[in-house]
Structure formats: C-alpha cells, structure tokens
Amino acid sequence: DGGITQSPKYLFRKEGQNVTLSCEQNLNHDAMYWYRQDPGQGLRLIYYSQIVNDFQKGDIAEGYSVSREKKESFPLTVTSAQKNPTAFYLCAIKTTGQGRGEAFFGQGTRLTVV
Amino acid sequence: GEDVEQSLFLSVREGDSSVINCTYTDSSSTYLYWYKQEPGAGLQLLTYIFSNMDMKQDQRLTVLLNKKDKHLSLRIADTQTGDSAIYFCAENVGGSYIPTFGRGTSLIVHP
C-alpha cells in the first residue's frame, strides 16, 4: 500500500519522558514535514527536511528534535523540554519538483501527557 | 510574507450550499489548494486551482479565485452531513518548499 504512514495512532507520555513519533513514506518524495495541530490553531510547522541528512527548524521547534537518515523516514522526538506536548501531530510529504506540489498527509498521532 | 486566513466556523443546513472563504497575501502563489480533515484523521486534498485560472468546478465543488483581491473560495453545493469536517486553504509559492495553511474552517451541517 503506497503512501505515508504515521505510528502509533495514539501515544501516552509521562512527565519527563522523551517519546518518538514515526513517519514513513514510500512515494519517493524529497520533502517531509512535521506539524502540530491544536484546536483552533491550525497547523504549526515544527521541523522540515528537503533532503536526507538535512533539516530545518519551523515556527515551534523548541522541545522537539528530528533526524533524516533515510529518504523514507523522518521521526520526531518530543523531548521532556516540551512543556505542553499534548496535541495532534501530523507528518506530511511533498514533491520538490515540477507539478502541483500538493502535500500528502499521514493519519496523525495523538499524543497525550498522563 | 506568507499568510493565509480563514474564518473558523460555518454552520449550514443540509441541502443548502456552503461557501468557505480564504484570503492569502503572497501574490506569487502558483497553486492554491483546499484540504479536508475529518475528525481524528490527516488532511486530504479536496481540490486545487492553478493561479492563472478564475474558476474550477468538480462535481459539487466550485473553487473561485480572485487574484486581484487575493481571495479564494470553496463552494459546496447540496451540502450533506458527510461534508462536516475542517477545511483548510493552502498556498504553494513558487520556489518555496513549505506549504502554508490557514487555520481551518469547521463546517457543521445540521438537518
């Protein structure tokens, strides 16, 4: 099945823990993105990567970290430094070549602090 | 800079038309998109329009683009309860790798 896969769908974190959200794609797209969604806030960009071994901070990168060791994978770690991590996290991919350039989204991971 | 704005809520009666509006600021946008997000799910591309077009129709969906006013709208004809979702407007600026999204409009369809 082609596309973009996020896992897990639900994740619970204790105070002070780091957790890692997975994002995998098999569409061979170069660009990958992590967004955070809170009610009424829309999508806020956390990190993005245009190419393997390179990534850039978005608007709300503090308390998060990423890696891009493979083209197919762009995991997001929510560290203990993120004081309000409860949110819905969305991973997206996009072609960087010619064409419509629309983004494709995963189904999201809902992270809850317990 | 890039900024996309939408109203947050729209409530319509089943069978009526819905019109969701969006304004954007970057005149160099090449494509503009509408995405739909159902509860607990990711965003799915609903439709798009190229910046040199004024209108695009796709079954019950009509997209209107006013480049002079930087205004984009999505009209859903004969709105059904299954259309209840959050609708996001987005732009893709030529040369930019970061799609920019509005805050989303929650469409509520009631009987």
PDB file of C-alpha atoms in Angstrom:
ATOM      1  CA  ASP A   1       0.000   0.000   0.000  1.00  0.00           C
ATOM      2  CA  GLY A   2       1.630   3.225  -1.111  1.00  0.00           C
ATOM      3  CA  GLY A   3       1.669   6.435   0.814  1.00  0.00           C
ATOM      4  CA  ILE A   4       2.658   7.872   4.133  1.00  0.00           C
ATOM      5  CA  THR A   5       2.348   6.057   7.440  1.00  0.00           C
ATOM      6  CA  GLN A   6       2.422   7.512  10.912  1.00  0.00           C
ATOM      7  CA  SER A   7       2.645   5.420  14.044  1.00  0.00           C
ATOM      8  CA  PRO A   8       1.411   4.982  16.616  1.00  0.00           C
ATOM      9  CA  LYS A   9      -2.056   6.453  16.246  1.00  0.00           C
ATOM     10  CA  TYR A  10      -2.271   7.145  19.995  1.00  0.00           C
ATOM     11  CA  LEU A  11       0.647   7.734  22.341  1.00  0.00           C
ATOM     12  CA  PHE A  12       0.781   8.470  26.036  1.00  0.00           C
ATOM     13  CA  ARG A  13       3.730  10.111  27.702  1.00  0.00           C
ATOM     14  CA  LYS A  14       4.595  10.529  31.337  1.00  0.00           C
ATOM     15  CA  GLU A  15       6.038  13.771  32.588  1.00  0.00           C
ATOM     16  CA  GLY A  16       9.779  13.958  31.912  1.00  0.00           C
ATOM     17  CA  GLN A  17       9.847  11.277  29.228  1.00  0.00           C
ATOM     18  CA  ASN A  18      11.017  11.537  25.647  1.00  0.00           C
ATOM     19  CA  VAL A  19       8.831   9.887  23.029  1.00  0.00           C
ATOM     20  CA  THR A  20       9.384   9.331  19.319  1.00  0.00           C
ATOM     21  CA  LEU A  21       6.726   9.526  16.630  1.00  0.00           C
ATOM     22  CA  SER A  22       7.311   7.618  13.430  1.00  0.00           C
ATOM     23  CA  CYS A  23       6.705   8.846   9.871  1.00  0.00           C
ATOM     24  CA  GLU A  24       7.493   6.606   6.895  1.00  0.00           C
ATOM     25  CA  GLN A  25       6.793   7.147   3.195  1.00  0.00           C
ATOM     26  CA  ASN A  26       7.240   5.122   0.039  1.00  0.00           C
ATOM     27  CA  LEU A  27       6.327   7.778  -2.524  1.00  0.00           C
ATOM     28  CA  ASN A  28       9.953   8.790  -3.017  1.00  0.00           C
ATOM     29  CA  HIS A  29       9.242  12.438  -2.165  1.00  0.00           C
ATOM     30  CA  ASP A  30      12.149  14.560  -1.048  1.00  0.00           C
ATOM     31  CA  ALA A  31      10.448  16.955   1.365  1.00  0.00           C
ATOM     32  CA  MET A  32       8.985  15.867   4.685  1.00  0.00           C
ATOM     33  CA  TYR A  33       7.324  17.988   7.364  1.00  0.00           C
ATOM     34  CA  TRP A  34       6.062  17.762  10.927  1.00  0.00           C
ATOM     35  CA  TYR A  35       3.111  19.857  12.019  1.00  0.00           C
ATOM     36  CA  ARG A  36       1.421  20.249  15.348  1.00  0.00           C
ATOM     37  CA  GLN A  37      -2.335  20.821  15.477  1.00  0.00           C
ATOM     38  CA  ASP A  38      -4.168  22.249  18.474  1.00  0.00           C
ATOM     39  CA  PRO A  39      -7.885  23.138  18.476  1.00  0.00           C
ATOM     40  CA  GLY A  40      -8.454  26.458  16.718  1.00  0.00           C
ATOM     41  CA  GLN A  41      -4.736  26.902  15.976  1.00  0.00           C
ATOM     42  CA  GLY A  42      -4.475  25.334  12.563  1.00  0.00           C
ATOM     43  CA  LEU A  43      -1.228  23.652  11.574  1.00  0.00           C
ATOM     44  CA  ARG A  44       2.020  24.910  13.039  1.00  0.00           C
ATOM     45  CA  LEU A  45       5.290  23.806  11.486  1.00  0.00           C
ATOM     46  CA  ILE A  46       7.745  22.081  13.831  1.00  0.00           C
ATOM     47  CA  TYR A  47      10.548  20.867  11.535  1.00  0.00           C
ATOM     48  CA  TYR A  48      11.016  20.124   7.870  1.00  0.00           C
ATOM     49  CA  SER A  49      13.551  18.355   5.699  1.00  0.00           C
ATOM     50  CA  GLN A  50      14.154  18.789   1.991  1.00  0.00           C
ATOM     51  CA  ILE A  51      16.867  16.182   1.614  1.00  0.00           C
ATOM     52  CA  VAL A  52      18.489  13.338   3.502  1.00  0.00           C
ATOM     53  CA  ASN A  53      20.803  14.391   6.354  1.00  0.00           C
ATOM     54  CA  ASP A  54      19.445  17.932   6.348  1.00  0.00           C
ATOM     55  CA  PHE A  55      16.561  19.521   8.238  1.00  0.00           C
ATOM     56  CA  GLN A  56      15.405  22.963   9.308  1.00  0.00           C
ATOM     57  CA  LYS A  57      13.515  24.367  12.272  1.00  0.00           C
ATOM     58  CA  GLY A  58       9.992  25.533  11.748  1.00  0.00           C
ATOM     59  CA  ASP A  59       7.999  28.006  13.807  1.00  0.00           C
ATOM     60  CA  ILE A  60       7.749  25.952  17.018  1.00  0.00           C
ATOM     61  CA  ALA A  61      10.857  23.722  17.111  1.00  0.00           C
ATOM     62  CA  GLU A  62      11.689  24.204  20.792  1.00  0.00           C
ATOM     63  CA  GLY A  63      11.381  20.953  22.720  1.00  0.00           C
ATOM     64  CA  TYR A  64      11.423  18.795  19.598  1.00  0.00           C
ATOM     65  CA  SER A  65      14.139  17.027  17.608  1.00  0.00           C
ATOM     66  CA  VAL A  66      14.225  15.172  14.292  1.00  0.00           C
ATOM     67  CA  SER A  67      16.548  13.116  12.115  1.00  0.00           C
ATOM     68  CA  ARG A  68      16.580  12.309   8.400  1.00  0.00           C
ATOM     69  CA  GLU A  69      18.979   9.416   7.931  1.00  0.00           C
ATOM     70  CA  LYS A  70      16.905   7.830   5.172  1.00  0.00           C
ATOM     71  CA  LYS A  71      14.720   9.359   2.492  1.00  0.00           C
ATOM     72  CA  GLU A  72      11.788   7.236   3.614  1.00  0.00           C
ATOM     73  CA  SER A  73      11.839   8.157   7.288  1.00  0.00           C
ATOM     74  CA  PHE A  74      11.521  11.368   9.325  1.00  0.00           C
ATOM     75  CA  PRO A  75      10.989  10.562  13.026  1.00  0.00           C
ATOM     76  CA  LEU A  76      10.033  13.268  15.505  1.00  0.00           C
ATOM     77  CA  THR A  77      11.141  13.117  19.133  1.00  0.00           C
ATOM     78  CA  VAL A  78       9.149  15.073  21.675  1.00  0.00           C
ATOM     79  CA  THR A  79      11.578  15.760  24.479  1.00  0.00           C
ATOM     80  CA  SER A  80      10.955  16.490  28.140  1.00  0.00           C
ATOM     81  CA  ALA A  81      11.796  20.124  27.339  1.00  0.00           C
ATOM     82  CA  GLN A  82       8.473  20.463  25.514  1.00  0.00           C
ATOM     83  CA  LYS A  83       6.244  21.722  28.315  1.00  0.00           C
ATOM     84  CA  ASN A  84       2.892  21.281  26.639  1.00  0.00           C
ATOM     85  CA  PRO A  85       3.194  18.309  24.294  1.00  0.00           C
ATOM     86  CA  THR A  86      -0.442  17.169  24.291  1.00  0.00           C
ATOM     87  CA  ALA A  87      -1.559  17.687  20.688  1.00  0.00           C
ATOM     88  CA  PHE A  88      -2.277  16.027  17.376  1.00  0.00           C
ATOM     89  CA  TYR A  89       0.874  15.596  15.280  1.00  0.00           C
ATOM     90  CA  LEU A  90       0.783  15.372  11.512  1.00  0.00           C
ATOM     91  CA  CYS A  91       3.531  14.330   9.144  1.00  0.00           C
ATOM     92  CA  ALA A  92       3.394  15.450   5.524  1.00  0.00           C
ATOM     93  CA  ILE A  93       5.417  14.888   2.385  1.00  0.00           C
ATOM     94  CA  LYS A  94       5.712  16.861  -0.809  1.00  0.00           C
ATOM     95  CA  THR A  95       7.474  16.643  -4.089  1.00  0.00           C
ATOM     96  CA  THR A  96      10.022  19.376  -4.701  1.00  0.00           C
ATOM     97  CA  GLY A  97       9.946  19.040  -8.467  1.00  0.00           C
ATOM     98  CA  GLN A  98       7.618  20.491 -11.077  1.00  0.00           C
ATOM     99  CA  GLY A  99       3.921  19.912 -10.781  1.00  0.00           C
ATOM    100  CA  ARG A 100       1.064  20.721  -8.472  1.00  0.00           C
ATOM    101  CA  GLY A 101       3.198  20.428  -5.364  1.00  0.00           C
ATOM    102  CA  GLU A 102       0.403  19.412  -3.033  1.00  0.00           C
ATOM    103  CA  ALA A 103       1.218  17.912   0.347  1.00  0.00           C
ATOM    104  CA  PHE A 104       0.230  14.388   1.341  1.00  0.00           C
ATOM    105  CA  PHE A 105      -0.541  13.765   4.994  1.00  0.00           C
ATOM    106  CA  GLY A 106      -0.343  10.823   7.310  1.00  0.00           C
ATOM    107  CA  GLN A 107      -3.256   9.918   9.560  1.00  0.00           C
ATOM    108  CA  GLY A 108      -1.717  11.629  12.558  1.00  0.00           C
ATOM    109  CA  THR A 109      -0.573  10.690  16.046  1.00  0.00           C
ATOM    110  CA  ARG A 110      -2.433  11.926  19.083  1.00  0.00           C
ATOM    111  CA  LEU A 111      -0.025  12.440  21.961  1.00  0.00           C
ATOM    112  CA  THR A 112      -1.341  12.807  25.486  1.00  0.00           C
ATOM    113  CA  VAL A 113       0.643  13.553  28.636  1.00  0.00           C
ATOM    114  CA  VAL A 114      -0.521  11.496  31.610  1.00  0.00           C
TER     115      VAL A 114
ATOM    116  CA  GLY B   1       5.495  37.302   3.783  1.00  0.00           C
ATOM    117  CA  GLU B   2       3.147  34.382   3.540  1.00  0.00           C
ATOM    118  CA  ASP B   3      -0.120  34.316   5.462  1.00  0.00           C
ATOM    119  CA  VAL B   4      -3.413  32.543   4.863  1.00  0.00           C
ATOM    120  CA  GLU B   5      -6.585  33.496   6.734  1.00  0.00           C
ATOM    121  CA  GLN B   6      -9.955  31.801   7.092  1.00  0.00           C
ATOM    122  CA  SER B   7     -12.979  32.166   9.305  1.00  0.00           C
ATOM    123  CA  LEU B   8     -13.103  29.470  11.978  1.00  0.00           C
ATOM    124  CA  PHE B   9     -16.689  28.230  11.795  1.00  0.00           C
ATOM    125  CA  LEU B  10     -19.534  27.817   9.316  1.00  0.00           C
ATOM    126  CA  SER B  11     -22.905  26.260  10.052  1.00  0.00           C
ATOM    127  CA  VAL B  12     -25.322  25.287   7.263  1.00  0.00           C
ATOM    128  CA  ARG B  13     -28.498  23.286   6.843  1.00  0.00           C
ATOM    129  CA  GLU B  14     -28.352  20.007   4.968  1.00  0.00           C
ATOM    130  CA  GLY B  15     -29.122  20.565   1.282  1.00  0.00           C
ATOM    131  CA  ASP B  16     -28.009  24.196   1.268  1.00  0.00           C
ATOM    132  CA  SER B  17     -24.811  25.469  -0.334  1.00  0.00           C
ATOM    133  CA  SER B  18     -21.749  26.163   1.779  1.00  0.00           C
ATOM    134  CA  VAL B  19     -19.200  28.820   0.925  1.00  0.00           C
ATOM    135  CA  ILE B  20     -15.852  28.818   2.708  1.00  0.00           C
ATOM    136  CA  ASN B  21     -13.619  31.817   2.184  1.00  0.00           C
ATOM    137  CA  CYS B  22      -9.880  32.324   2.380  1.00  0.00           C
ATOM    138  CA  THR B  23      -7.517  35.226   1.853  1.00  0.00           C
ATOM    139  CA  TYR B  24      -3.830  34.981   1.167  1.00  0.00           C
ATOM    140  CA  THR B  25      -1.066  37.530   0.966  1.00  0.00           C
ATOM    141  CA  ASP B  26       1.598  36.178  -1.390  1.00  0.00           C
ATOM    142  CA  SER B  27       0.797  37.216  -4.946  1.00  0.00           C
ATOM    143  CA  SER B  28       3.382  34.798  -6.337  1.00  0.00           C
ATOM    144  CA  SER B  29       1.398  31.728  -5.278  1.00  0.00           C
ATOM    145  CA  THR B  30       1.368  29.220  -8.103  1.00  0.00           C
ATOM    146  CA  TYR B  31      -1.201  26.756  -6.825  1.00  0.00           C
ATOM    147  CA  LEU B  32      -3.893  27.130  -4.194  1.00  0.00           C
ATOM    148  CA  TYR B  33      -5.454  24.140  -2.507  1.00  0.00           C
ATOM    149  CA  TRP B  34      -8.382  23.083  -0.413  1.00  0.00           C
ATOM    150  CA  TYR B  35      -7.884  20.222   2.019  1.00  0.00           C
ATOM    151  CA  LYS B  36     -10.490  18.381   4.077  1.00  0.00           C
ATOM    152  CA  GLN B  37      -9.830  16.963   7.540  1.00  0.00           C
ATOM    153  CA  GLU B  38     -12.292  14.572   9.128  1.00  0.00           C
ATOM    154  CA  PRO B  39     -12.195  14.023  12.911  1.00  0.00           C
ATOM    155  CA  GLY B  40      -9.060  12.262  14.120  1.00  0.00           C
ATOM    156  CA  ALA B  41      -7.570  11.979  10.635  1.00  0.00           C
ATOM    157  CA  GLY B  42      -4.985  13.650   8.468  1.00  0.00           C
ATOM    158  CA  LEU B  43      -5.687  16.177   5.735  1.00  0.00           C
ATOM    159  CA  GLN B  44      -6.756  15.042   2.293  1.00  0.00           C
ATOM    160  CA  LEU B  45      -6.503  17.127  -0.833  1.00  0.00           C
ATOM    161  CA  LEU B  46     -10.016  18.044  -1.938  1.00  0.00           C
ATOM    162  CA  THR B  47      -9.290  20.234  -4.929  1.00  0.00           C
ATOM    163  CA  TYR B  48      -6.809  22.784  -6.214  1.00  0.00           C
ATOM    164  CA  ILE B  49      -6.621  25.658  -8.656  1.00  0.00           C
ATOM    165  CA  PHE B  50      -3.730  26.974 -10.680  1.00  0.00           C
ATOM    166  CA  SER B  51      -3.078  30.655 -10.240  1.00  0.00           C
ATOM    167  CA  ASN B  52      -3.885  31.555 -13.855  1.00  0.00           C
ATOM    168  CA  MET B  53      -7.459  30.253 -13.502  1.00  0.00           C
ATOM    169  CA  ASP B  54     -10.519  32.071 -12.157  1.00  0.00           C
ATOM    170  CA  MET B  55     -12.765  29.121 -11.524  1.00  0.00           C
ATOM    171  CA  LYS B  56     -12.657  25.376 -11.297  1.00  0.00           C
ATOM    172  CA  GLN B  57     -15.641  23.065 -10.960  1.00  0.00           C
ATOM    173  CA  ASP B  58     -15.500  19.461  -9.825  1.00  0.00           C
ATOM    174  CA  GLN B  59     -18.899  17.815  -9.225  1.00  0.00           C
ATOM    175  CA  ARG B  60     -20.378  19.554  -6.150  1.00  0.00           C
ATOM    176  CA  LEU B  61     -17.285  21.663  -5.589  1.00  0.00           C
ATOM    177  CA  THR B  62     -16.620  25.063  -7.157  1.00  0.00           C
ATOM    178  CA  VAL B  63     -13.412  26.976  -6.490  1.00  0.00           C
ATOM    179  CA  LEU B  64     -13.295  30.685  -7.255  1.00  0.00           C
ATOM    180  CA  LEU B  65     -10.053  32.648  -7.344  1.00  0.00           C
ATOM    181  CA  ASN B  66      -9.853  36.435  -7.323  1.00  0.00           C
ATOM    182  CA  LYS B  67      -6.169  37.212  -7.763  1.00  0.00           C
ATOM    183  CA  LYS B  68      -6.649  40.964  -7.544  1.00  0.00           C
ATOM    184  CA  ASP B  69      -8.130  40.673  -4.042  1.00  0.00           C
ATOM    185  CA  LYS B  70      -6.093  37.537  -3.161  1.00  0.00           C
ATOM    186  CA  HIS B  71      -9.337  35.788  -2.276  1.00  0.00           C
ATOM    187  CA  LEU B  72     -10.120  32.104  -2.679  1.00  0.00           C
ATOM    188  CA  SER B  73     -13.458  30.429  -2.016  1.00  0.00           C
ATOM    189  CA  LEU B  74     -14.819  26.915  -1.952  1.00  0.00           C
ATOM    190  CA  ARG B  75     -18.485  26.355  -2.654  1.00  0.00           C
ATOM    191  CA  ILE B  76     -20.066  23.008  -1.804  1.00  0.00           C
ATOM    192  CA  ALA B  77     -23.438  22.500  -3.447  1.00  0.00           C
ATOM    193  CA  ASP B  78     -26.170  20.399  -1.790  1.00  0.00           C
ATOM    194  CA  THR B  79     -24.173  20.093   1.441  1.00  0.00           C
ATOM    195  CA  GLN B  80     -24.521  16.735   3.181  1.00  0.00           C
ATOM    196  CA  THR B  81     -23.836  15.640   6.748  1.00  0.00           C
ATOM    197  CA  GLY B  82     -20.784  13.783   5.425  1.00  0.00           C
ATOM    198  CA  ASP B  83     -19.317  17.137   4.436  1.00  0.00           C
ATOM    199  CA  SER B  84     -18.950  18.083   8.100  1.00  0.00           C
ATOM    200  CA  ALA B  85     -15.202  18.498   8.604  1.00  0.00           C
ATOM    201  CA  ILE B  86     -12.470  21.097   8.872  1.00  0.00           C
ATOM    202  CA  TYR B  87     -11.486  22.686   5.575  1.00  0.00           C
ATOM    203  CA  PHE B  88      -8.030  24.152   5.106  1.00  0.00           C
ATOM    204  CA  CYS B  89      -6.965  26.596   2.477  1.00  0.00           C
ATOM    205  CA  ALA B  90      -3.277  26.381   1.473  1.00  0.00           C
ATOM    206  CA  GLU B  91      -0.930  28.028  -0.961  1.00  0.00           C
ATOM    207  CA  ASN B  92       2.248  26.888  -2.641  1.00  0.00           C
ATOM    208  CA  VAL B  93       4.543  29.728  -3.521  1.00  0.00           C
ATOM    209  CA  GLY B  94       6.838  29.130  -6.458  1.00  0.00           C
ATOM    210  CA  GLY B  95      10.287  28.168  -5.196  1.00  0.00           C
ATOM    211  CA  SER B  96       9.069  27.654  -1.632  1.00  0.00           C
ATOM    212  CA  TYR B  97       9.216  24.184  -0.159  1.00  0.00           C
ATOM    213  CA  ILE B  98       6.889  24.953   2.738  1.00  0.00           C
ATOM    214  CA  PRO B  99       3.153  24.777   2.076  1.00  0.00           C
ATOM    215  CA  THR B 100       1.344  27.432   4.109  1.00  0.00           C
ATOM    216  CA  PHE B 101      -2.010  26.601   5.658  1.00  0.00           C
ATOM    217  CA  GLY B 102      -4.862  28.658   7.018  1.00  0.00           C
ATOM    218  CA  ARG B 103      -6.231  27.877  10.480  1.00  0.00           C
ATOM    219  CA  GLY B 104      -9.072  25.841   9.045  1.00  0.00           C
ATOM    220  CA  THR B 105     -12.846  26.376   8.871  1.00  0.00           C
ATOM    221  CA  SER B 106     -15.036  23.949  10.795  1.00  0.00           C
ATOM    222  CA  LEU B 107     -18.093  23.194   8.684  1.00  0.00           C
ATOM    223  CA  ILE B 108     -21.078  21.967  10.663  1.00  0.00           C
ATOM    224  CA  VAL B 109     -24.008  20.560   8.705  1.00  0.00           C
ATOM    225  CA  HIS B 110     -27.289  20.174  10.579  1.00  0.00           C
ATOM    226  CA  PRO B 111     -30.576  18.610   9.487  1.00  0.00           C
TER     227      PRO B 111
END
